[in-house]
Amino acid sequence: MPVSPFQSFENGFPPWDCFDPFSSSPHQSPKPDGSSSGSDKSIQSDQNPDNSNSNSGSDDPNPQVSVIDERKRRRMISNRESARRSRMRKQKHVENLRNQVNQLRIENRELTNRLRFVLYHSHGVRTDYDRLQSEYSTLRKKLSDMSQFLMTRQLQQLTSEWPCNNMITTSTEQVAPSLITS
């Protein structure tokens, strides 16, 4: 049966969270099996607790392992703190994005309302413009007709004063009534 290099993770917890204070070997390091950190000597001394370092004069039989364990513990604490700061930064960033989304939604709603207002009034202005344009065309035509009528009238008066053109006057009088009726 093959041995898993991650035996300590079988219960779902990393080995440092599963350290049993009541284990039979009090100096056993809470390191995962197959760890590549540290030296081979520290792994051998970790597996064999009776092997002590000859350079040590302290009570701890494995001071090198203790130093490595302390470094790992500090690194683990530092990594947890760094992860916590990273989560806080991410949470602030997400909160800022939510606030920005809310502000943009409010601004969008205001702009939409302003656009509706402008479109409503522009429709009214366009209707007024079309009505005035039609009225302008009608008045222009009436002015043109009246101008033509007045010119015809003046022409009649001028021709009536000339005795030799009585014949032209009669033809002009027949044209003038048709202009008046329109």
PDB file of C-alpha atoms in Angstrom:
ATOM      1  CA  MET A   1       0.000   0.000   0.000  1.00  0.00           C
ATOM      2  CA  PRO A   2       1.606   3.332  -1.070  1.00  0.00           C
ATOM      3  CA  VAL A   3       2.237   5.825   1.706  1.00  0.00           C
ATOM      4  CA  SER A   4       0.822   9.319   1.119  1.00  0.00           C
ATOM      5  CA  PRO A   5       3.390  12.103   1.575  1.00  0.00           C
ATOM      6  CA  PHE A   6       0.500  14.144   3.021  1.00  0.00           C
ATOM      7  CA  GLN A   7      -0.551  11.807   5.814  1.00  0.00           C
ATOM      8  CA  SER A   8      -0.969  14.713   8.180  1.00  0.00           C
ATOM      9  CA  PHE A   9      -3.633  16.246   5.900  1.00  0.00           C
ATOM     10  CA  GLU A  10      -5.894  13.198   5.928  1.00  0.00           C
ATOM     11  CA  ASN A  11      -8.186  14.694   8.574  1.00  0.00           C
ATOM     12  CA  GLY A  12      -8.375  18.020   6.724  1.00  0.00           C
ATOM     13  CA  PHE A  13      -6.065  20.006   8.977  1.00  0.00           C
ATOM     14  CA  PRO A  14      -2.438  20.977   8.418  1.00  0.00           C
ATOM     15  CA  PRO A  15       0.031  19.275  10.752  1.00  0.00           C
ATOM     16  CA  TRP A  16       0.661  22.394  12.839  1.00  0.00           C
ATOM     17  CA  ASP A  17      -3.047  22.551  13.669  1.00  0.00           C
ATOM     18  CA  CYS A  18      -3.106  18.860  14.625  1.00  0.00           C
ATOM     19  CA  PHE A  19      -0.256  18.896  17.105  1.00  0.00           C
ATOM     20  CA  ASP A  20      -1.196  16.595  19.931  1.00  0.00           C
ATOM     21  CA  PRO A  21       0.162  17.896  23.250  1.00  0.00           C
ATOM     22  CA  PHE A  22      -0.441  14.488  24.801  1.00  0.00           C
ATOM     23  CA  SER A  23       1.668  12.492  22.354  1.00  0.00           C
ATOM     24  CA  SER A  24       4.260  10.015  23.635  1.00  0.00           C
ATOM     25  CA  SER A  25       7.237  11.984  22.261  1.00  0.00           C
ATOM     26  CA  PRO A  26       7.242  15.489  23.808  1.00  0.00           C
ATOM     27  CA  HIS A  27       9.970  16.872  21.528  1.00  0.00           C
ATOM     28  CA  GLN A  28       8.442  15.759  18.239  1.00  0.00           C
ATOM     29  CA  SER A  29       8.224  18.601  15.737  1.00  0.00           C
ATOM     30  CA  PRO A  30       4.793  19.291  14.214  1.00  0.00           C
ATOM     31  CA  LYS A  31       6.179  19.140  10.660  1.00  0.00           C
ATOM     32  CA  PRO A  32       4.461  17.436   7.738  1.00  0.00           C
ATOM     33  CA  ASP A  33       6.016  14.229   6.413  1.00  0.00           C
ATOM     34  CA  GLY A  34       8.153  14.715   3.344  1.00  0.00           C
ATOM     35  CA  SER A  35       8.951  18.352   4.084  1.00  0.00           C
ATOM     36  CA  SER A  36      11.883  19.654   2.057  1.00  0.00           C
ATOM     37  CA  SER A  37      12.643  22.658   4.261  1.00  0.00           C
ATOM     38  CA  GLY A  38      15.653  22.449   6.497  1.00  0.00           C
ATOM     39  CA  SER A  39      18.571  20.066   6.250  1.00  0.00           C
ATOM     40  CA  ASP A  40      18.633  16.250   6.109  1.00  0.00           C
ATOM     41  CA  LYS A  41      20.275  16.255   9.500  1.00  0.00           C
ATOM     42  CA  SER A  42      17.311  18.064  11.059  1.00  0.00           C
ATOM     43  CA  ILE A  43      14.906  15.552   9.498  1.00  0.00           C
ATOM     44  CA  GLN A  44      16.926  12.644  10.861  1.00  0.00           C
ATOM     45  CA  SER A  45      17.121  14.188  14.287  1.00  0.00           C
ATOM     46  CA  ASP A  46      13.395  14.900  14.120  1.00  0.00           C
ATOM     47  CA  GLN A  47      12.671  11.253  13.414  1.00  0.00           C
ATOM     48  CA  ASN A  48      15.065  10.031  16.060  1.00  0.00           C
ATOM     49  CA  PRO A  49      14.469  12.075  19.259  1.00  0.00           C
ATOM     50  CA  ASP A  50      17.232  10.267  21.197  1.00  0.00           C
ATOM     51  CA  ASN A  51      19.907  11.662  18.858  1.00  0.00           C
ATOM     52  CA  SER A  52      21.160  14.891  20.464  1.00  0.00           C
ATOM     53  CA  ASN A  53      23.411  17.581  19.103  1.00  0.00           C
ATOM     54  CA  SER A  54      26.869  17.346  20.623  1.00  0.00           C
ATOM     55  CA  ASN A  55      27.509  21.117  20.318  1.00  0.00           C
ATOM     56  CA  SER A  56      24.634  21.990  22.626  1.00  0.00           C
ATOM     57  CA  GLY A  57      24.980  22.696  26.281  1.00  0.00           C
ATOM     58  CA  SER A  58      21.267  23.460  26.857  1.00  0.00           C
ATOM     59  CA  ASP A  59      18.425  21.319  28.208  1.00  0.00           C
ATOM     60  CA  ASP A  60      16.863  20.949  24.715  1.00  0.00           C
ATOM     61  CA  PRO A  61      18.280  17.854  23.016  1.00  0.00           C
ATOM     62  CA  ASN A  62      17.620  19.340  19.530  1.00  0.00           C
ATOM     63  CA  PRO A  63      18.316  23.104  19.584  1.00  0.00           C
ATOM     64  CA  GLN A  64      18.738  23.210  15.796  1.00  0.00           C
ATOM     65  CA  VAL A  65      15.275  21.717  15.361  1.00  0.00           C
ATOM     66  CA  SER A  66      13.879  24.227  17.862  1.00  0.00           C
ATOM     67  CA  VAL A  67      15.386  27.115  15.899  1.00  0.00           C
ATOM     68  CA  ILE A  68      13.914  25.752  12.678  1.00  0.00           C
ATOM     69  CA  ASP A  69      10.561  25.213  14.396  1.00  0.00           C
ATOM     70  CA  GLU A  70      10.661  28.772  15.746  1.00  0.00           C
ATOM     71  CA  ARG A  71      11.423  30.121  12.271  1.00  0.00           C
ATOM     72  CA  LYS A  72       8.556  28.114  10.811  1.00  0.00           C
ATOM     73  CA  ARG A  73       6.239  29.326  13.558  1.00  0.00           C
ATOM     74  CA  ARG A  74       7.258  32.956  12.944  1.00  0.00           C
ATOM     75  CA  ARG A  75       6.878  32.513   9.182  1.00  0.00           C
ATOM     76  CA  MET A  76       3.461  30.944   9.686  1.00  0.00           C
ATOM     77  CA  ILE A  77       2.362  33.852  11.921  1.00  0.00           C
ATOM     78  CA  SER A  78       3.783  36.340   9.428  1.00  0.00           C
ATOM     79  CA  ASN A  79       1.984  34.598   6.556  1.00  0.00           C
ATOM     80  CA  ARG A  80      -1.296  34.615   8.483  1.00  0.00           C
ATOM     81  CA  GLU A  81      -0.914  38.319   9.232  1.00  0.00           C
ATOM     82  CA  SER A  82      -0.047  39.029   5.607  1.00  0.00           C
ATOM     83  CA  ALA A  83      -3.076  37.042   4.445  1.00  0.00           C
ATOM     84  CA  ARG A  84      -5.274  38.953   6.907  1.00  0.00           C
ATOM     85  CA  ARG A  85      -3.953  42.296   5.579  1.00  0.00           C
ATOM     86  CA  SER A  86      -4.509  41.079   2.021  1.00  0.00           C
ATOM     87  CA  ARG A  87      -8.106  40.112   2.851  1.00  0.00           C
ATOM     88  CA  MET A  88      -8.667  43.520   4.453  1.00  0.00           C
ATOM     89  CA  ARG A  89      -7.275  45.301   1.363  1.00  0.00           C
ATOM     90  CA  LYS A  90      -9.470  43.172  -0.877  1.00  0.00           C
ATOM     91  CA  GLN A  91     -12.512  43.866   1.307  1.00  0.00           C
ATOM     92  CA  LYS A  92     -11.816  47.633   1.185  1.00  0.00           C
ATOM     93  CA  HIS A  93     -11.352  47.462  -2.587  1.00  0.00           C
ATOM     94  CA  VAL A  94     -14.639  45.566  -3.035  1.00  0.00           C
ATOM     95  CA  GLU A  95     -16.410  48.051  -0.751  1.00  0.00           C
ATOM     96  CA  ASN A  96     -14.988  50.966  -2.748  1.00  0.00           C
ATOM     97  CA  LEU A  97     -16.163  49.320  -5.979  1.00  0.00           C
ATOM     98  CA  ARG A  98     -19.650  48.834  -4.497  1.00  0.00           C
ATOM     99  CA  ASN A  99     -19.775  52.501  -3.479  1.00  0.00           C
ATOM    100  CA  GLN A 100     -18.617  53.516  -6.941  1.00  0.00           C
ATOM    101  CA  VAL A 101     -21.288  51.309  -8.555  1.00  0.00           C
ATOM    102  CA  ASN A 102     -23.966  52.905  -6.349  1.00  0.00           C
ATOM    103  CA  GLN A 103     -22.759  56.426  -7.196  1.00  0.00           C
ATOM    104  CA  LEU A 104     -22.694  55.607 -10.908  1.00  0.00           C
ATOM    105  CA  ARG A 105     -26.215  54.145 -10.714  1.00  0.00           C
ATOM    106  CA  ILE A 106     -27.472  57.342  -9.071  1.00  0.00           C
ATOM    107  CA  GLU A 107     -25.707  59.469 -11.675  1.00  0.00           C
ATOM    108  CA  ASN A 108     -27.098  57.279 -14.462  1.00  0.00           C
ATOM    109  CA  ARG A 109     -30.630  57.656 -13.073  1.00  0.00           C
ATOM    110  CA  GLU A 110     -30.232  61.442 -12.882  1.00  0.00           C
ATOM    111  CA  LEU A 111     -28.913  61.626 -16.440  1.00  0.00           C
ATOM    112  CA  THR A 112     -31.742  59.405 -17.681  1.00  0.00           C
ATOM    113  CA  ASN A 113     -34.295  61.697 -16.034  1.00  0.00           C
ATOM    114  CA  ARG A 114     -32.642  64.759 -17.544  1.00  0.00           C
ATOM    115  CA  LEU A 115     -32.635  63.100 -20.970  1.00  0.00           C
ATOM    116  CA  ARG A 116     -36.359  62.311 -20.680  1.00  0.00           C
ATOM    117  CA  PHE A 117     -37.033  65.932 -19.696  1.00  0.00           C
ATOM    118  CA  VAL A 118     -35.030  67.271 -22.660  1.00  0.00           C
ATOM    119  CA  LEU A 119     -36.659  64.828 -25.091  1.00  0.00           C
ATOM    120  CA  TYR A 120     -40.126  65.775 -23.858  1.00  0.00           C
ATOM    121  CA  HIS A 121     -39.415  69.489 -24.291  1.00  0.00           C
ATOM    122  CA  SER A 122     -37.643  69.010 -27.603  1.00  0.00           C
ATOM    123  CA  HIS A 123     -40.721  67.169 -28.901  1.00  0.00           C
ATOM    124  CA  GLY A 124     -42.860  70.146 -27.866  1.00  0.00           C
ATOM    125  CA  VAL A 125     -40.437  72.566 -29.510  1.00  0.00           C
ATOM    126  CA  ARG A 126     -40.423  70.458 -32.677  1.00  0.00           C
ATOM    127  CA  THR A 127     -44.225  70.474 -32.772  1.00  0.00           C
ATOM    128  CA  ASP A 128     -44.254  74.263 -32.326  1.00  0.00           C
ATOM    129  CA  TYR A 129     -41.600  74.627 -35.010  1.00  0.00           C
ATOM    130  CA  ASP A 130     -43.584  72.543 -37.507  1.00  0.00           C
ATOM    131  CA  ARG A 131     -46.756  74.512 -36.756  1.00  0.00           C
ATOM    132  CA  LEU A 132     -44.932  77.846 -37.146  1.00  0.00           C
ATOM    133  CA  GLN A 133     -43.284  76.636 -40.364  1.00  0.00           C
ATOM    134  CA  SER A 134     -46.692  75.764 -41.805  1.00  0.00           C
ATOM    135  CA  GLU A 135     -48.120  79.092 -40.669  1.00  0.00           C
ATOM    136  CA  TYR A 136     -45.134  80.880 -42.192  1.00  0.00           C
ATOM    137  CA  SER A 137     -45.716  79.150 -45.549  1.00  0.00           C
ATOM    138  CA  THR A 138     -49.407  80.069 -45.500  1.00  0.00           C
ATOM    139  CA  LEU A 139     -48.714  83.706 -44.621  1.00  0.00           C
ATOM    140  CA  ARG A 140     -45.976  83.927 -47.237  1.00  0.00           C
ATOM    141  CA  LYS A 141     -48.370  82.659 -49.904  1.00  0.00           C
ATOM    142  CA  LYS A 142     -51.041  85.172 -48.819  1.00  0.00           C
ATOM    143  CA  LEU A 143     -48.475  87.964 -48.904  1.00  0.00           C
ATOM    144  CA  SER A 144     -47.405  86.938 -52.374  1.00  0.00           C
ATOM    145  CA  ASP A 145     -51.028  86.841 -53.545  1.00  0.00           C
ATOM    146  CA  MET A 146     -51.765  90.232 -52.030  1.00  0.00           C
ATOM    147  CA  SER A 147     -48.619  91.696 -53.516  1.00  0.00           C
ATOM    148  CA  GLN A 148     -49.617  90.397 -56.934  1.00  0.00           C
ATOM    149  CA  PHE A 149     -53.120  91.773 -56.474  1.00  0.00           C
ATOM    150  CA  LEU A 150     -51.794  95.223 -55.527  1.00  0.00           C
ATOM    151  CA  MET A 151     -49.433  95.268 -58.455  1.00  0.00           C
ATOM    152  CA  THR A 152     -52.310  94.373 -60.759  1.00  0.00           C
ATOM    153  CA  ARG A 153     -54.399  97.125 -59.207  1.00  0.00           C
ATOM    154  CA  GLN A 154     -51.645  99.690 -59.711  1.00  0.00           C
ATOM    155  CA  LEU A 155     -51.225  98.524 -63.246  1.00  0.00           C
ATOM    156  CA  GLN A 156     -54.958  98.996 -63.832  1.00  0.00           C
ATOM    157  CA  GLN A 157     -54.839 102.498 -62.473  1.00  0.00           C
ATOM    158  CA  LEU A 158     -51.911 103.379 -64.676  1.00  0.00           C
ATOM    159  CA  THR A 159     -53.467 101.898 -67.783  1.00  0.00           C
ATOM    160  CA  SER A 160     -56.821 103.544 -67.128  1.00  0.00           C
ATOM    161  CA  GLU A 161     -55.136 106.906 -67.277  1.00  0.00           C
ATOM    162  CA  TRP A 162     -53.902 106.195 -70.801  1.00  0.00           C
ATOM    163  CA  PRO A 163     -56.658 106.629 -73.303  1.00  0.00           C
ATOM    164  CA  CYS A 164     -55.187 104.473 -75.998  1.00  0.00           C
ATOM    165  CA  ASN A 165     -54.972 101.356 -73.797  1.00  0.00           C
ATOM    166  CA  ASN A 166     -58.635 100.865 -72.925  1.00  0.00           C
ATOM    167  CA  MET A 167     -58.496  97.446 -74.415  1.00  0.00           C
ATOM    168  CA  ILE A 168     -55.706  96.227 -72.095  1.00  0.00           C
ATOM    169  CA  THR A 169     -57.588  97.459 -69.047  1.00  0.00           C
ATOM    170  CA  THR A 170     -60.536  95.302 -69.806  1.00  0.00           C
ATOM    171  CA  SER A 171     -58.403  92.166 -69.971  1.00  0.00           C
ATOM    172  CA  THR A 172     -56.670  93.076 -66.679  1.00  0.00           C
ATOM    173  CA  GLU A 173     -59.976  93.519 -64.870  1.00  0.00           C
ATOM    174  CA  GLN A 174     -60.929  89.993 -65.774  1.00  0.00           C
ATOM    175  CA  VAL A 175     -57.710  88.633 -64.172  1.00  0.00           C
ATOM    176  CA  ALA A 176     -57.970  90.657 -60.975  1.00  0.00           C
ATOM    177  CA  PRO A 177     -61.254  89.150 -59.630  1.00  0.00           C
ATOM    178  CA  SER A 178     -59.827  85.651 -59.848  1.00  0.00           C
ATOM    179  CA  LEU A 179     -56.881  86.684 -57.639  1.00  0.00           C
ATOM    180  CA  ILE A 180     -59.185  88.177 -55.030  1.00  0.00           C
ATOM    181  CA  THR A 181     -61.218  85.005 -54.603  1.00  0.00           C
ATOM    182  CA  SER A 182     -58.257  82.811 -53.877  1.00  0.00           C
TER     183      SER A 182
END
